[in-house]
CSV table of C-alpha atoms and ligand atoms in Angstrom, one decimal:
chain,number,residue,atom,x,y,z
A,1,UNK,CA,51.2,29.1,60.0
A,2,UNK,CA,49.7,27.6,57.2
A,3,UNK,CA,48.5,29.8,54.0
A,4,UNK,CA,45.0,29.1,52.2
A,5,UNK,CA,44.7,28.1,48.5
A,6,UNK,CA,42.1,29.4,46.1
A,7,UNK,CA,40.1,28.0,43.5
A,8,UNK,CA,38.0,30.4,41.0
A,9,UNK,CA,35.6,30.6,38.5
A,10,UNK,CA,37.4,32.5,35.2
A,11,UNK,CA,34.6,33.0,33.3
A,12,UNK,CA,30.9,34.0,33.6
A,13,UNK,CA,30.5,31.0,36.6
A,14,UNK,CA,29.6,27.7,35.9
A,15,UNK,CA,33.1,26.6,34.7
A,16,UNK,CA,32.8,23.5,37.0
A,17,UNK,CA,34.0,24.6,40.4
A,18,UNK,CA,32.1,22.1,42.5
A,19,UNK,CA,33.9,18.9,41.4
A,20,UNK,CA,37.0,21.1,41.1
A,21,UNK,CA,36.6,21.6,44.8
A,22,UNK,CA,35.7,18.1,45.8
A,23,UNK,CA,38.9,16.7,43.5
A,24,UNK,CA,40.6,19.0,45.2
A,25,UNK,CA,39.2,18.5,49.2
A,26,UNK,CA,40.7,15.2,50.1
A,27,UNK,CA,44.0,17.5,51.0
A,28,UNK,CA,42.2,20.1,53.1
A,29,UNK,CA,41.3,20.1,56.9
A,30,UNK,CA,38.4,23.7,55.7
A,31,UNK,CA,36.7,24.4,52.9
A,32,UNK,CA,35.3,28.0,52.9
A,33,UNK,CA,33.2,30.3,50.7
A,34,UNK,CA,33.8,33.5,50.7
A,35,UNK,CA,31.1,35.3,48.6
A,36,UNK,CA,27.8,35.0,47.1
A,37,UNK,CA,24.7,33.1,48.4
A,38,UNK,CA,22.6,30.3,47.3
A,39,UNK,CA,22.9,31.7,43.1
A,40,UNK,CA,25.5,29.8,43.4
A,41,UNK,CA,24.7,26.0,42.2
A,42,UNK,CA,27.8,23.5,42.5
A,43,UNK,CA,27.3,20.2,41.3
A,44,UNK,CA,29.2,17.1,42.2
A,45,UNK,CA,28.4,13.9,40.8
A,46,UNK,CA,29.5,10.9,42.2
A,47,UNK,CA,28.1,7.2,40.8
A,48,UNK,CA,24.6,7.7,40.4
A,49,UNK,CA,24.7,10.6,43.2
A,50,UNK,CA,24.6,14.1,42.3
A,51,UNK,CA,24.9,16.6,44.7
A,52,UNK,CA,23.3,19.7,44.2
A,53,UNK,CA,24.9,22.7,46.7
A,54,UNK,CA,24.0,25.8,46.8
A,55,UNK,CA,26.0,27.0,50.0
A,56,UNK,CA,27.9,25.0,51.6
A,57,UNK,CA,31.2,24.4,50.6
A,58,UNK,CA,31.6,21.3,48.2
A,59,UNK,CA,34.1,19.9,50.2
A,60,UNK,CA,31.2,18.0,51.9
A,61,UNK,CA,32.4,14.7,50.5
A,62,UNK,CA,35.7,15.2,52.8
A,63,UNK,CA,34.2,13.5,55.6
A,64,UNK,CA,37.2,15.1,57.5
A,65,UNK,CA,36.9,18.7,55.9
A,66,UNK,CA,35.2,21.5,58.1
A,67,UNK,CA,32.8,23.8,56.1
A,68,UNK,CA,32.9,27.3,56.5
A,69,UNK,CA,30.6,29.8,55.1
A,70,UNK,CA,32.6,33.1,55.7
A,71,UNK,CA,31.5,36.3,56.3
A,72,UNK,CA,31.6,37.7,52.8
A,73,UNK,CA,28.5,35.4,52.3
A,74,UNK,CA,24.6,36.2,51.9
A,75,UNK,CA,22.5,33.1,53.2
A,76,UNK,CA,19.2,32.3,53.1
A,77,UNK,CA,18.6,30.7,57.0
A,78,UNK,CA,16.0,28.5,55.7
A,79,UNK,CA,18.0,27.6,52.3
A,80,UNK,CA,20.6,26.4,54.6
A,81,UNK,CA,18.0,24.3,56.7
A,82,UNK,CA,17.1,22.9,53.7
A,83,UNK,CA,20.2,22.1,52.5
A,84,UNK,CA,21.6,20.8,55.4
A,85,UNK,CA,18.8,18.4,55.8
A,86,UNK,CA,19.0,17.1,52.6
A,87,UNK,CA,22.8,16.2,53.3
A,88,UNK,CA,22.2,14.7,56.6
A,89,UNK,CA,19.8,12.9,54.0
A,90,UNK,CA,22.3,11.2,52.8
A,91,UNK,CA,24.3,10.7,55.6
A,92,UNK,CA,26.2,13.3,55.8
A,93,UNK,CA,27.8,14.8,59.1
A,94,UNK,CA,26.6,18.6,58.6
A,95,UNK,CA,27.6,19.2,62.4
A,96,UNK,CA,30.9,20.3,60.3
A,97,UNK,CA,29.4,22.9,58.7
A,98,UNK,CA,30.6,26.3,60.5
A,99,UNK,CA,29.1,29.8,59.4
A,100,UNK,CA,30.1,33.0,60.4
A,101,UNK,CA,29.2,35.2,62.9
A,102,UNK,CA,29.6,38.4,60.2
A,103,UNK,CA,27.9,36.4,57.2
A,104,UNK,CA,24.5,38.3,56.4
A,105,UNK,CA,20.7,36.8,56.3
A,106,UNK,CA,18.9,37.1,53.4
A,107,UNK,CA,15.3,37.4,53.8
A,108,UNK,CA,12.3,37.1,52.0
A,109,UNK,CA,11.7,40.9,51.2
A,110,UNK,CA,15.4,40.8,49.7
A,111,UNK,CA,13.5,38.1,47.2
A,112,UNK,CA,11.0,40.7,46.6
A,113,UNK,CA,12.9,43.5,45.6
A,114,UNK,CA,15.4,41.2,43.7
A,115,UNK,CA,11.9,40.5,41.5
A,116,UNK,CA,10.7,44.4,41.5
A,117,UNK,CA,14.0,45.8,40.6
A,118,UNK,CA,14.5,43.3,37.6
A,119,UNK,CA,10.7,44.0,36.7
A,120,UNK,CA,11.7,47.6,37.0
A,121,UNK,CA,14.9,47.2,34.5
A,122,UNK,CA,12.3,46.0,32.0
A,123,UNK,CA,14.6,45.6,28.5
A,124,UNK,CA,17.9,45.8,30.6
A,125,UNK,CA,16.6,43.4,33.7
A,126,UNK,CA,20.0,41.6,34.3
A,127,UNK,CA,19.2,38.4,34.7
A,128,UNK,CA,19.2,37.4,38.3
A,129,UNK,CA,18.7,33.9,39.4
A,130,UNK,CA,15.8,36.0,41.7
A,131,UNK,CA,17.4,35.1,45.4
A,132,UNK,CA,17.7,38.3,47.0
A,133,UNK,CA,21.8,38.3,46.7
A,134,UNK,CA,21.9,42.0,45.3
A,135,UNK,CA,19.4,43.4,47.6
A,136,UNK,CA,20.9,41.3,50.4
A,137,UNK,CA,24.5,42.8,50.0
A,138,UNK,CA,22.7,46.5,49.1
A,139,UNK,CA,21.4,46.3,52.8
A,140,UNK,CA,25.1,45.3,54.1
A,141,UNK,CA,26.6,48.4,52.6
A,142,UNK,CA,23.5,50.4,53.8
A,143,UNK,CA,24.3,49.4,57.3
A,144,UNK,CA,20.7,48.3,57.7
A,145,UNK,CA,21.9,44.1,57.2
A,146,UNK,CA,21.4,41.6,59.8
A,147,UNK,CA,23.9,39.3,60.5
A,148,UNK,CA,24.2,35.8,62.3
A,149,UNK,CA,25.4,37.4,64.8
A,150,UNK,CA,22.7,39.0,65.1
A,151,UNK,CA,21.0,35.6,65.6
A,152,UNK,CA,22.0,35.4,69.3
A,153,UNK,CA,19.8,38.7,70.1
A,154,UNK,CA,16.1,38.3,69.7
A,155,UNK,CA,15.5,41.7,70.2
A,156,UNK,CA,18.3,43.2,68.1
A,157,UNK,CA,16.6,40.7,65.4
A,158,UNK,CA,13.2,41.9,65.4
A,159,UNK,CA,13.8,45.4,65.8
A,160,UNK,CA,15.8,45.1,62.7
A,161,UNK,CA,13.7,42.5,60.4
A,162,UNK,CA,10.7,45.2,61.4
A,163,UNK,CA,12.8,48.5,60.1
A,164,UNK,CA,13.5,46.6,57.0
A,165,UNK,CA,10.3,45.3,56.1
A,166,UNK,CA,8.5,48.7,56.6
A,167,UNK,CA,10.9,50.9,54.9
A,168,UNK,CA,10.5,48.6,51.5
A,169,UNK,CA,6.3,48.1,52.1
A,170,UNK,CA,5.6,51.0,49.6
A,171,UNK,CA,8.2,50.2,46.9
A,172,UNK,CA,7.6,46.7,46.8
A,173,UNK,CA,3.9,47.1,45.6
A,174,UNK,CA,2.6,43.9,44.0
A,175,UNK,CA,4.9,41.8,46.0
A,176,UNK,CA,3.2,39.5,48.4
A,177,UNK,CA,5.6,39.5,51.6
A,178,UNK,CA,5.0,37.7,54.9
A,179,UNK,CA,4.0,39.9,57.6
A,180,UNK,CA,6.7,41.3,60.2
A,181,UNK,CA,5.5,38.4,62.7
A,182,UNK,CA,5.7,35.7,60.5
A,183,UNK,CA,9.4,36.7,59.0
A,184,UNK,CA,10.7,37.2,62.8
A,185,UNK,CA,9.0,34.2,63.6
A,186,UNK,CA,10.4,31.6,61.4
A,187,UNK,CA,13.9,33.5,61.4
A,188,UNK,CA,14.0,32.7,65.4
A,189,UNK,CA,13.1,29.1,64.2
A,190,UNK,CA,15.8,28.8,62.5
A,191,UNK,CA,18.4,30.8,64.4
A,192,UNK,CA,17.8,28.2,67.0
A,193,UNK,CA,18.2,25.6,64.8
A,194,UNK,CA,21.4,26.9,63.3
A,195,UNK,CA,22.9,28.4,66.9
A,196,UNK,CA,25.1,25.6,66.9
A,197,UNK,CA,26.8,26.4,63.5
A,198,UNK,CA,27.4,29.7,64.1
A,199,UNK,CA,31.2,30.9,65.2
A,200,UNK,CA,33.2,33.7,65.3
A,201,UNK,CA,34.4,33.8,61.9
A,202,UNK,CA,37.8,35.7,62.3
A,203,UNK,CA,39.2,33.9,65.3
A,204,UNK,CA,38.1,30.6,63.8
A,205,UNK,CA,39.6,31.1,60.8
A,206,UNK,CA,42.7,32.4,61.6
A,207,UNK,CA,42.7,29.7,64.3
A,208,UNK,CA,42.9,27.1,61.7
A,209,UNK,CA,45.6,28.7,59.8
A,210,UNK,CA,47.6,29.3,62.7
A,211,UNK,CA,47.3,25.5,63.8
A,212,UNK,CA,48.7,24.8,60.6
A,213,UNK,CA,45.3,23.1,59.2
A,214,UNK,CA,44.7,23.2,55.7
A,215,UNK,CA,42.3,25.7,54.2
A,216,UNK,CA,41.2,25.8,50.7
A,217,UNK,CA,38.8,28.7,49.7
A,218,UNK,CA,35.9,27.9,47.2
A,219,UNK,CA,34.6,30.6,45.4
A,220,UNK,CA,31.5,30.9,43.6
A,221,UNK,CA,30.2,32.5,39.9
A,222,UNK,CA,33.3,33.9,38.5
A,223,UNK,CA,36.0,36.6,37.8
A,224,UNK,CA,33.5,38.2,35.0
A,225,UNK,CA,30.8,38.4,37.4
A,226,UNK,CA,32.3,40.6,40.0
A,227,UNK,CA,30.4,43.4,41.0
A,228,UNK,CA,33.6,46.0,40.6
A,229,UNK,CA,35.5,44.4,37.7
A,230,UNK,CA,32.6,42.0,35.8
A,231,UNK,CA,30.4,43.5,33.2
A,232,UNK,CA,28.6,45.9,35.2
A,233,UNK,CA,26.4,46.4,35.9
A,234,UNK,CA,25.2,42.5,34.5
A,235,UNK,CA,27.0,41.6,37.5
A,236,UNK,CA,26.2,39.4,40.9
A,237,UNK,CA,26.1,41.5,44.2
A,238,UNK,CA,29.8,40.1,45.5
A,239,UNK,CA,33.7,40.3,44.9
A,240,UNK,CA,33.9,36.9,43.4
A,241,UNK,CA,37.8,37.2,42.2
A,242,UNK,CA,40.3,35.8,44.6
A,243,UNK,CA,40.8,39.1,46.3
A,244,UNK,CA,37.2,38.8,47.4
A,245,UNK,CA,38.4,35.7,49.4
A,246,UNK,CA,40.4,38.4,52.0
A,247,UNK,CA,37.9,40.9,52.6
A,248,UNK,CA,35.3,37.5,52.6
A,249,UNK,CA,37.0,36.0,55.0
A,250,UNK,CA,39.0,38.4,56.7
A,251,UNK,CA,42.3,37.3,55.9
A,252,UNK,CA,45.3,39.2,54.5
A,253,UNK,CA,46.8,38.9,50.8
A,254,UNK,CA,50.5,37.0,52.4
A,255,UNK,CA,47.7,34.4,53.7
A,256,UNK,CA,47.2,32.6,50.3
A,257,UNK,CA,49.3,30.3,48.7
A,258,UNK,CA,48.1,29.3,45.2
A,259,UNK,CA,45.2,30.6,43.2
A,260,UNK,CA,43.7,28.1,40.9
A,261,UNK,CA,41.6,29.7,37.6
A,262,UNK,CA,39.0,26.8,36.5
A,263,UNK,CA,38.0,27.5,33.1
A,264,UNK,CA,35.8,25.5,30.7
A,265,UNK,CA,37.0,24.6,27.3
A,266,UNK,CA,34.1,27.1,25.7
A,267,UNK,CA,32.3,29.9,27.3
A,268,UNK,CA,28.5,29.9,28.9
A,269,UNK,CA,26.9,33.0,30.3
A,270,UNK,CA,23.4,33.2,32.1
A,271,UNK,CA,21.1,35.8,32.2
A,272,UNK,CA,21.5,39.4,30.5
A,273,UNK,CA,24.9,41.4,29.4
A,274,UNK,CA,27.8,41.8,26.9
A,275,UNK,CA,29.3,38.0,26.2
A,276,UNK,CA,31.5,38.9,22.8
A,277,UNK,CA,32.2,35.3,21.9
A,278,UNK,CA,28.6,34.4,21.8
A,279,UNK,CA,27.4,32.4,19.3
A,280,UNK,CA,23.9,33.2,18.3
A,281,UNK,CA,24.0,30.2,15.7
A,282,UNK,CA,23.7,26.6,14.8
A,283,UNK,CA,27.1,26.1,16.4
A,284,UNK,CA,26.0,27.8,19.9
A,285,UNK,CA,22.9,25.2,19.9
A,286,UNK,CA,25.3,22.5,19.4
A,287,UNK,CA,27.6,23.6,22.5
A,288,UNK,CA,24.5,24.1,24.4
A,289,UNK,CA,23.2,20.6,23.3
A,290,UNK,CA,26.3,18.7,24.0
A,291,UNK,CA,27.4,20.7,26.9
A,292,UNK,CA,24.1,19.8,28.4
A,293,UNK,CA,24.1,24.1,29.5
A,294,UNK,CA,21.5,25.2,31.5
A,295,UNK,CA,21.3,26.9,34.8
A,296,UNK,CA,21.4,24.8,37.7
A,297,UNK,CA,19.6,27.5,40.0
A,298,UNK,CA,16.9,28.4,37.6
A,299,UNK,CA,17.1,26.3,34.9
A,300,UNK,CA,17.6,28.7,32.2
A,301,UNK,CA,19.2,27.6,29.4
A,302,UNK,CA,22.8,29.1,28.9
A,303,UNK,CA,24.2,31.3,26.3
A,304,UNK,CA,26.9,30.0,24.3
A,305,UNK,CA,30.5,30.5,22.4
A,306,UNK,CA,33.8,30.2,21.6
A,307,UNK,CA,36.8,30.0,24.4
A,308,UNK,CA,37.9,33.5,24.6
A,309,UNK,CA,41.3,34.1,25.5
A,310,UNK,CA,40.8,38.0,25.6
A,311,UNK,CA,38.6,37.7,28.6
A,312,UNK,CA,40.7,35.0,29.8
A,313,UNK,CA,43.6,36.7,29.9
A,314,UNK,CA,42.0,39.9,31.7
A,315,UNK,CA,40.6,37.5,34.7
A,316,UNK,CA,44.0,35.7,35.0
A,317,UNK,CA,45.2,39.5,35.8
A,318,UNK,CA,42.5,39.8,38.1
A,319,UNK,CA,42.8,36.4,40.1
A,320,UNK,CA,46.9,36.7,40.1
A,321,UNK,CA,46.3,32.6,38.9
A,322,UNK,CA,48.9,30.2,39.7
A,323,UNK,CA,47.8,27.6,37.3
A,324,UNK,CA,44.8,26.5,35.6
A,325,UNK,CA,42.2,23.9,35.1
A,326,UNK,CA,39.8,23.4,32.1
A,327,UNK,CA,37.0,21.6,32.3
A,328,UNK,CA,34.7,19.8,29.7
A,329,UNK,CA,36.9,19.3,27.2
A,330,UNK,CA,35.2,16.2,26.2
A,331,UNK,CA,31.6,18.8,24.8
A,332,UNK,CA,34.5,19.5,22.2
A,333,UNK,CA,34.5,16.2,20.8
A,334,UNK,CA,33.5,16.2,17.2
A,335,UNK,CA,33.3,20.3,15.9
A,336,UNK,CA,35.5,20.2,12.9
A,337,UNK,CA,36.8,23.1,14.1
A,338,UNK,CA,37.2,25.4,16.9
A,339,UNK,CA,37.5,29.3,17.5
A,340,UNK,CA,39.2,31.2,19.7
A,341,UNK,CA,38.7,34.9,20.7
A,342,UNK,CA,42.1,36.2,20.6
A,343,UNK,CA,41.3,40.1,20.6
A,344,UNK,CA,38.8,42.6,20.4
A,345,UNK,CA,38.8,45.9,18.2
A,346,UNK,CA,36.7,48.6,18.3
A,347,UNK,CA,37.5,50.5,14.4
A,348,UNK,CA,40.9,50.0,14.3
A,349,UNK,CA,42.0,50.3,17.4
A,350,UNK,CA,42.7,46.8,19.9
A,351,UNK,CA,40.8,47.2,23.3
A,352,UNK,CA,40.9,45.3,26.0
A,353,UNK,CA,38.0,43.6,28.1
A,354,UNK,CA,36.9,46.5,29.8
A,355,UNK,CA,35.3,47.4,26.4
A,356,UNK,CA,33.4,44.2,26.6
A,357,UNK,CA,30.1,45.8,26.3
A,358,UNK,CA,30.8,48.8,23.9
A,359,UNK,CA,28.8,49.5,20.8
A,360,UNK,CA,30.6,48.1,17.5
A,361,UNK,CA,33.2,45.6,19.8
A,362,UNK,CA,34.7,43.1,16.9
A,363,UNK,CA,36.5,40.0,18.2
A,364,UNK,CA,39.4,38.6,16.1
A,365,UNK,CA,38.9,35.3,16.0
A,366,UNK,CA,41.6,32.0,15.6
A,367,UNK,CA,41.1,28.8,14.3
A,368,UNK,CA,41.6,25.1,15.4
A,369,UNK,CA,41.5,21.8,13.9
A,370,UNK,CA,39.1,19.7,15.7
A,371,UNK,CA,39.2,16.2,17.0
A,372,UNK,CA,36.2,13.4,17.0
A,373,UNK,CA,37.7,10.5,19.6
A,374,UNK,CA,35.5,11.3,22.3
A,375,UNK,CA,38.1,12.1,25.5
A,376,UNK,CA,36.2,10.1,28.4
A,377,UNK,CA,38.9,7.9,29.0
A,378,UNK,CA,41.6,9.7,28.8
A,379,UNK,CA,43.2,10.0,31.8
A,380,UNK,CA,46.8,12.3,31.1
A,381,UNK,CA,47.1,16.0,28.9
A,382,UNK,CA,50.1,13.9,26.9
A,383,UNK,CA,47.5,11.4,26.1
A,384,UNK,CA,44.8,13.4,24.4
A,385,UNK,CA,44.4,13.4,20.5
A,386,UNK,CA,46.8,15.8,19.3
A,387,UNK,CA,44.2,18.4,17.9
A,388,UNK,CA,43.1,18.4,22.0
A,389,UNK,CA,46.4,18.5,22.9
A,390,UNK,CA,47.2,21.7,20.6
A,391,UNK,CA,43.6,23.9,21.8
A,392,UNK,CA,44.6,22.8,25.8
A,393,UNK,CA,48.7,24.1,24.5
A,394,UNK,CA,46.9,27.4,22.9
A,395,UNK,CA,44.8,28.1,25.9
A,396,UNK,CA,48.0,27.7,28.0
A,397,UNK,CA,50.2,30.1,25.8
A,398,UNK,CA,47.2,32.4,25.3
A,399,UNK,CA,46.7,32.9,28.9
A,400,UNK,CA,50.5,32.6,30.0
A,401,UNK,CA,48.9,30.5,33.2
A,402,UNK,CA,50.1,26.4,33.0
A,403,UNK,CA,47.2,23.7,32.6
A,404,UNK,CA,47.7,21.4,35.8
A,405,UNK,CA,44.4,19.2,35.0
A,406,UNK,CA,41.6,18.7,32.2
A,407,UNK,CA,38.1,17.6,33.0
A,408,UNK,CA,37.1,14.8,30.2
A,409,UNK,CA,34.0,13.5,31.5
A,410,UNK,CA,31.4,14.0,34.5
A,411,UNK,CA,32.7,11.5,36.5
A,412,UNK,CA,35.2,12.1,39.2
A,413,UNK,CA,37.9,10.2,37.4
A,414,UNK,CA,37.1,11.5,34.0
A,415,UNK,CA,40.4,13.7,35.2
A,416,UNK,CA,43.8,14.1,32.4
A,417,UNK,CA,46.8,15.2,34.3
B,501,LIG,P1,22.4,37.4,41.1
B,501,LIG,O1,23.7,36.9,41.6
B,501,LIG,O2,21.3,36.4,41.4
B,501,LIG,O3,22.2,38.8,41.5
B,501,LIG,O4,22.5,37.4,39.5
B,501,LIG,C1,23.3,38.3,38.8
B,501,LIG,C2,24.0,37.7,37.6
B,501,LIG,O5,24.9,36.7,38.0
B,501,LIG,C3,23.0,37.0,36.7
B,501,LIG,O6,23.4,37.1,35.3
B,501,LIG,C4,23.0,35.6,37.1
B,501,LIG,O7,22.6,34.7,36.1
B,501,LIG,C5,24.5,35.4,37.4
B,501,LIG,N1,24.8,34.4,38.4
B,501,LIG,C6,24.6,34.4,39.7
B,501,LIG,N2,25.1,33.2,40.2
B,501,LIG,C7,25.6,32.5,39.2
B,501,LIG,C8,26.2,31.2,39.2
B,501,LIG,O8,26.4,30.5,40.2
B,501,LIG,N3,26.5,30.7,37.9
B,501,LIG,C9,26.3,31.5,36.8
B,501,LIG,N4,25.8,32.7,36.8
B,501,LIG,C10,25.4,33.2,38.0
């Protein structure tokens, strides 16, 4: 019996998971997700290819890696057509990508309320990259979701897609849905044209680990996002910390092996809520400018600051991290000098990241030399510039987690070890 390794997003997402993953998949037999939905945008680039995914699994460029997308997952049927076809594109085998039988279906009146309740938020909208994942999981814990299992019962289907659409007619005014008929109609489309993806989750799964295969489980946004322990409620709709990856997947906790924390070298945040290392300044521009920072999925441009060790340490709690791997290191390259969030006060009292979004929140901040070499060819951790070296030794110490690998560059080899 074999046990499943993690990899994680630290922050607010976008740390870099994707080519974290794909380093990572040439060891692995599965690549799973466990959470989240097509707001999640992982990009690999590889020569003058880059890969845009928004569901499946990046371990796509294992042409021996299976794909699962597990059943803590919200999926968009005709995302996934999409997304599949632009693979198969590119000559991809997507006959490898598996889905679960308990993921749900996110359909287009989950868009539509995603859009009314932000409009209804006003001032306090949160942010949402707008693809139905909140309303999506709402309807899961309202017992009123459909599944892909689902899928294999055209009745079951319609009945449902027509209960859902008609109870959210009057509270989506100004939303223009598609008509009962046309959403069962193009859902049927493509739950024949996925039919052959779709597996009983559990039992393949827990056939793979049993056969000794190895699994390595990809999750998506990150440990500040979750919806119990992120900054709520400027949260997504899904567990994305590693424990999410059990109840995802349906796996237990003595079934994972190592949990790996991806963290970039700064912090980025998209859409609304607390961020208390933001930098609302010249310097934040700068990050922004050279960290080339903005959204993937909706193009927004990405709020910036300093590396903050406070929120760092709380998701290393959270995640139960083995080790650690920081990303864009290189963006660094050439700020005189560098903060770090060490702490945060409220009067004169230390508080910890729960009181992320409190009125009056202060953050004690630290110092670094900086460094100008630019890191792109630096290939090990010893080799950096020693000002590097000393902020990837402080992150290390800060966070009590060891740094097994340094992104330096967008390339796949732009790796230190
Ligand atoms: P939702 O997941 O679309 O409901 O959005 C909720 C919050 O999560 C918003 O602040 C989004 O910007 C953020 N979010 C969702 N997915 C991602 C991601 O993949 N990267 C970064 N932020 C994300």
């Amino acid at each position: 019996m074999s046990k499943a390794d993690i990899i994680v997003g630290i922050q607010w997402g976008d740390e870099g998971k994707g080519r974290v993953v794909d380093l990572y998949t040439k060891d692995y037999d599965v690549v799973a997700r466990f959470g989240g939905g097509d707001n999640a945008g992982h990009q690999i680039k590889v020569g003058d290819t880059e890969l845009a995914l928004r569901i499946v699994p990046s371990g796509v460029l294992n042409p021996r890696a299976e794909l699962f997308i597990g059943g803590g997952t919200v999926v968009n049927p005709q995302g996934l057509l999409d997304e599949l076809d632009r693979l198969a594109a590119i000559g991809i085998d997507t006959s490898r990508v598996k889905i679960s039988d308990r993921a749900h279906v996110v359909l287009p009146y989950h868009a539509a309320a995603d859009r009314a309740n932000e409009r209804a938020r006003g001032a306090n909208a949160i942010g949402t990259t707008g693809r139905g994942i909140g309303p999506a999981y709402a309807d899961k814990v309202a017992r009123t979701g459909i599944t892909f299992a689902d899928f294999a019962q055209p009745t079951v289907l319609a009945d449902k897609v027509r209960m859902n659409r008609s109870a959210r007619e009057t509270l989506l005014e100004g939303e223009t849905l598609p008509s009962e008929e046309e959403i069962v109609a193009s859902i049927r489309e493509a739950a024949a044209r996925l039919s052959s993806h779709v597996v009983d989750g559990v039992a393949y799964l827990h056939g793979k680990l049993e056969n000794d295969k190895r699994v390595l489980i990809e999750g998506a946004q990150g440990a500040l996002l979750d919806v119990g322990y992120g900054t709520y409620p400027y949260v997504t709709g899904s567990h994305t910390i590693a424990g999410g990856a059990c109840t995802g997947l349906g796996i237990g906790p003595t079934a994972i092996g190592r949990v790996i924390g991806v963290v970039k070298a700064y912090c980025t945040r998209v859409g609304g809520g607390p961020f208390p290392s933001e930098l609302l300044d010249a310097t934040g521009e700068a990050l922004r400018a050279a960290g080339g920072e903005f959204g993937t999925v909706t193009g927004r441009p990405r709020r910036c600051g300093w590396f903050d060790a406070q929120a760092g340490r709380y998701a290393v709690r959270l995640n139960g991290l083995t080790s650690l791997v920081v990303t864009k290191l290189d963006v660094l390259s050439g700020f005189e000098r560098l903060g770090i969030v060490t702490g945060y006060r409220l009067g004169a009292s230390a508080v910890d990241f729960g009181a992320a979004g409190s009125p009056g929140l202060e953050v004690e901040l630290e110092w670094l030399e900086g460094w100008s070499e630019p890191l792109g060819d630096v290939r090990s951790i010893g080799a950096l510039p020693p000002a590097a070296r000393r902020y990837v030794a402080r992150i290390e110490e800060l966070l009590s987690t060891p740094v097994e690998l340094v992104s330096v560059g967008r390339e796949r080899t732009q790796l230190a070890r």
